[in-house]
Backbone as JSON, one array per atom type, in Angstrom:
{
  "sequence": "VYISPNGDRLVELERNAFRMRVFPYGDYVCTQHTREELRGLTFSPEGRFLATISVNGLVRFWDTQTGTPGIIYDWQIQPLHS",
  "N": [[-72.55, 185.08, -121.16], [-72.57, 183.47, -124.19], [-71.77, 180.82, -126.44], [-71.69, 179.67, -129.87], [-72.95, 176.73, -131.34], [-70.98, 175.61, -133.26], [-68.93, 176.94, -132.29], [-67.75, 179.31, -133.37], [-68.87, 181.89, -132.89], [-69.38, 184.33, -130.53], [-71.58, 185.53, -127.89], [-72.45, 188.32, -126.08], [-74.8, 188.98, -123.85], [-76.9, 191.8, -122.85], [-79.1, 194.05, -121.16], [-80.75, 195.5, -122.96], [-79.73, 194.78, -125.41], [-77.38, 192.87, -127.42], [-74.23, 191.83, -128.15], [-72.36, 190.43, -130.7], [-69.55, 188.64, -131.54], [-66.69, 187.47, -133.84], [-65.25, 184.36, -132.9], [-62.39, 182.72, -132.01], [-61.44, 185.39, -132.29], [-62.18, 187.95, -131.91], [-63.31, 190.17, -133.43], [-66.02, 192.21, -133.84], [-69.19, 191.34, -134.93], [-71.76, 192.4, -134.85], [-73.54, 194.84, -133.15], [-76.51, 194.65, -131.44], [-79.51, 196.66, -130.56], [-82.34, 196.48, -128.83], [-85.84, 197.54, -128.18], [-87.16, 196.41, -126.18], [-86.71, 194.5, -123.03], [-84.18, 192.02, -122.92], [-84.49, 188.53, -122.42], [-83.2, 186.1, -122.74], [-81.22, 183.96, -125.01], [-80.57, 181.86, -127.66], [-78.84, 179.53, -129.95], [-79.48, 178.33, -133.15], [-79.29, 174.78, -134.17], [-77.12, 174.37, -135.83], [-75.77, 176.69, -135.67], [-76.26, 178.8, -137.6], [-78.28, 180.71, -136.98], [-79.42, 183.15, -134.51], [-81.5, 183.2, -131.82], [-83.37, 185.53, -129.99], [-85.06, 186.3, -126.97], [-87.46, 188.33, -125.5], [-88.85, 190.12, -122.49], [-91.48, 190.47, -123.02], [-92.38, 188.5, -124.56], [-91.55, 188.82, -127.27], [-89.93, 187.29, -129.93], [-86.93, 187.15, -131.63], [-85.2, 186.42, -134.72], [-81.82, 186.18, -135.6], [-79.39, 186.59, -138.21], [-76.42, 184.93, -137.91], [-74.0, 185.27, -139.47], [-74.03, 187.9, -140.5], [-75.28, 189.51, -138.83], [-77.85, 190.54, -139.21], [-81.49, 191.14, -138.74], [-84.14, 188.81, -138.85], [-87.01, 186.84, -139.04], [-89.47, 187.83, -137.08], [-91.35, 187.04, -134.08], [-94.38, 187.64, -132.35], [-95.55, 186.52, -129.6], [-97.37, 187.52, -127.71], [-97.61, 187.14, -125.0], [-97.93, 186.8, -121.44], [-95.56, 188.84, -119.25], [-92.3, 187.38, -119.3], [-90.43, 185.81, -116.51], [-87.24, 185.12, -115.39]],
  "CA": [[-71.77, 184.86, -122.43], [-72.93, 182.29, -125.18], [-70.92, 180.42, -127.63], [-72.36, 179.07, -130.91], [-72.44, 175.27, -131.26], [-69.8, 175.42, -134.05], [-67.81, 177.49, -131.74], [-67.23, 180.54, -134.23], [-69.5, 183.13, -132.5], [-69.44, 184.49, -129.05], [-72.4, 186.57, -127.98], [-72.7, 189.01, -124.98], [-76.19, 189.49, -123.71], [-77.2, 192.85, -121.92], [-80.39, 194.23, -120.69], [-81.5, 195.8, -123.91], [-78.7, 194.7, -126.49], [-76.44, 191.92, -127.42], [-72.97, 191.99, -128.93], [-71.95, 189.09, -131.34], [-68.18, 188.71, -132.23], [-66.1, 186.29, -134.24], [-64.6, 183.62, -131.8], [-61.76, 183.43, -130.66], [-60.43, 186.4, -132.81], [-62.68, 189.15, -131.23], [-63.86, 191.17, -134.35], [-67.4, 192.46, -133.79], [-70.03, 190.99, -136.07], [-72.79, 193.34, -134.83], [-74.21, 195.08, -131.92], [-77.95, 195.11, -131.83], [-80.25, 197.0, -129.5], [-83.84, 196.37, -128.74], [-86.62, 198.58, -127.09], [-87.42, 195.46, -125.07], [-85.52, 193.97, -122.13], [-83.94, 190.75, -123.41], [-84.38, 187.51, -121.18], [-82.35, 184.99, -123.05], [-80.85, 183.57, -126.28], [-80.11, 180.48, -127.93], [-78.37, 179.44, -131.19], [-79.97, 177.06, -133.84], [-78.21, 173.63, -133.84], [-75.96, 174.42, -136.66], [-75.06, 177.93, -135.41], [-76.35, 179.72, -138.49], [-79.12, 181.64, -136.44], [-79.71, 183.28, -133.32], [-82.74, 183.72, -131.36], [-83.41, 186.17, -128.73], [-86.59, 186.57, -126.48], [-87.68, 189.6, -124.72], [-89.9, 189.88, -121.3], [-93.22, 190.55, -123.37], [-92.64, 187.36, -125.58], [-91.11, 188.82, -128.64], [-88.89, 186.42, -130.47], [-86.42, 187.48, -133.12], [-84.23, 185.6, -135.25], [-80.83, 187.06, -136.31], [-78.31, 185.8, -138.95], [-75.16, 185.06, -137.15], [-72.96, 185.63, -140.29], [-74.08, 189.28, -140.82], [-75.86, 190.27, -137.75], [-79.08, 191.22, -139.62], [-82.62, 190.64, -138.06], [-84.84, 188.21, -139.72], [-88.2, 186.7, -138.57], [-89.96, 188.17, -135.7], [-92.6, 186.18, -133.82], [-94.84, 188.07, -131.16], [-96.49, 185.48, -128.92], [-98.41, 188.19, -127.07], [-98.03, 186.38, -123.79], [-97.64, 187.87, -120.11], [-94.21, 188.96, -119.17], [-91.54, 186.28, -118.82], [-89.41, 185.96, -115.73], [-86.15, 183.93, -115.18]],
  "C": [[-72.27, 183.57, -123.03], [-72.08, 182.04, -126.29], [-71.62, 179.47, -128.59], [-71.93, 177.54, -130.79], [-71.27, 174.98, -132.06], [-68.51, 176.17, -133.46], [-67.18, 178.75, -132.35], [-67.78, 181.91, -133.92], [-69.59, 183.16, -131.06], [-70.47, 185.78, -128.95], [-72.49, 187.05, -126.4], [-73.93, 189.45, -124.56], [-76.39, 190.53, -122.56], [-78.6, 192.94, -121.79], [-81.39, 194.39, -122.03], [-80.68, 195.64, -125.29], [-78.01, 193.34, -126.28], [-75.26, 192.32, -128.4], [-72.5, 190.88, -129.46], [-70.45, 189.53, -131.92], [-67.7, 187.31, -132.69], [-65.25, 185.63, -132.96], [-63.59, 182.99, -132.34], [-61.1, 184.75, -131.17], [-60.9, 187.79, -132.24], [-63.23, 190.11, -132.04], [-65.3, 191.06, -134.07], [-68.25, 192.2, -135.09], [-71.09, 192.03, -136.1], [-72.98, 193.62, -133.19], [-75.53, 195.37, -131.98], [-78.53, 195.5, -130.56], [-81.62, 196.84, -129.7], [-84.54, 197.16, -127.75], [-87.01, 197.71, -126.05], [-86.41, 195.04, -124.32], [-85.45, 192.51, -122.79], [-83.86, 189.77, -122.23], [-83.46, 186.34, -121.43], [-82.04, 184.87, -124.51], [-80.51, 182.25, -126.53], [-79.77, 180.53, -129.61], [-79.05, 178.23, -131.93], [-78.81, 176.03, -133.9], [-76.98, 173.78, -134.68], [-75.27, 175.68, -136.58], [-75.56, 179.03, -136.58], [-77.55, 181.06, -138.09], [-79.21, 181.84, -134.98], [-80.89, 183.78, -132.92], [-82.78, 184.38, -129.99], [-84.92, 186.44, -128.38], [-86.75, 187.57, -125.38], [-88.81, 189.36, -123.49], [-91.33, 189.95, -121.83], [-93.23, 189.51, -124.46], [-92.26, 187.6, -127.0], [-89.86, 188.07, -128.85], [-88.46, 186.85, -131.66], [-85.36, 186.69, -133.36], [-83.12, 186.44, -136.03], [-79.94, 186.07, -137.2], [-77.09, 185.98, -138.33], [-73.76, 185.42, -138.25], [-72.99, 187.19, -140.48], [-74.73, 190.07, -139.64], [-77.43, 190.66, -137.89], [-80.24, 190.37, -139.06], [-83.37, 189.85, -139.24], [-86.28, 188.07, -139.32], [-88.31, 187.32, -137.25], [-91.35, 187.6, -135.33], [-93.05, 187.15, -132.46], [-95.87, 187.22, -130.6], [-97.32, 186.16, -128.11], [-98.87, 187.36, -125.71], [-97.66, 187.27, -122.54], [-96.04, 188.01, -120.11], [-93.42, 187.65, -118.46], [-90.58, 186.63, -117.77], [-88.6, 184.69, -115.53], [-86.01, 183.62, -113.8]]
}
């Protein structure tokens, strides 16, 4: 479970998906599924964006207000292990 820096979003990370909800009320902003296995996530310092990273090095940025995907970076690196 991850909480945004400003405390208004809570994200639950699963193997191939994440769920983002308004915190503390619990209303879901979005549930996003990916084809790749997710290894981690982080919020931008102001909490406006969420970045997810998959095992194959794909980094996706998401708008935390709407849950919509934004920029995608494919680093084309070897699989990541935590």
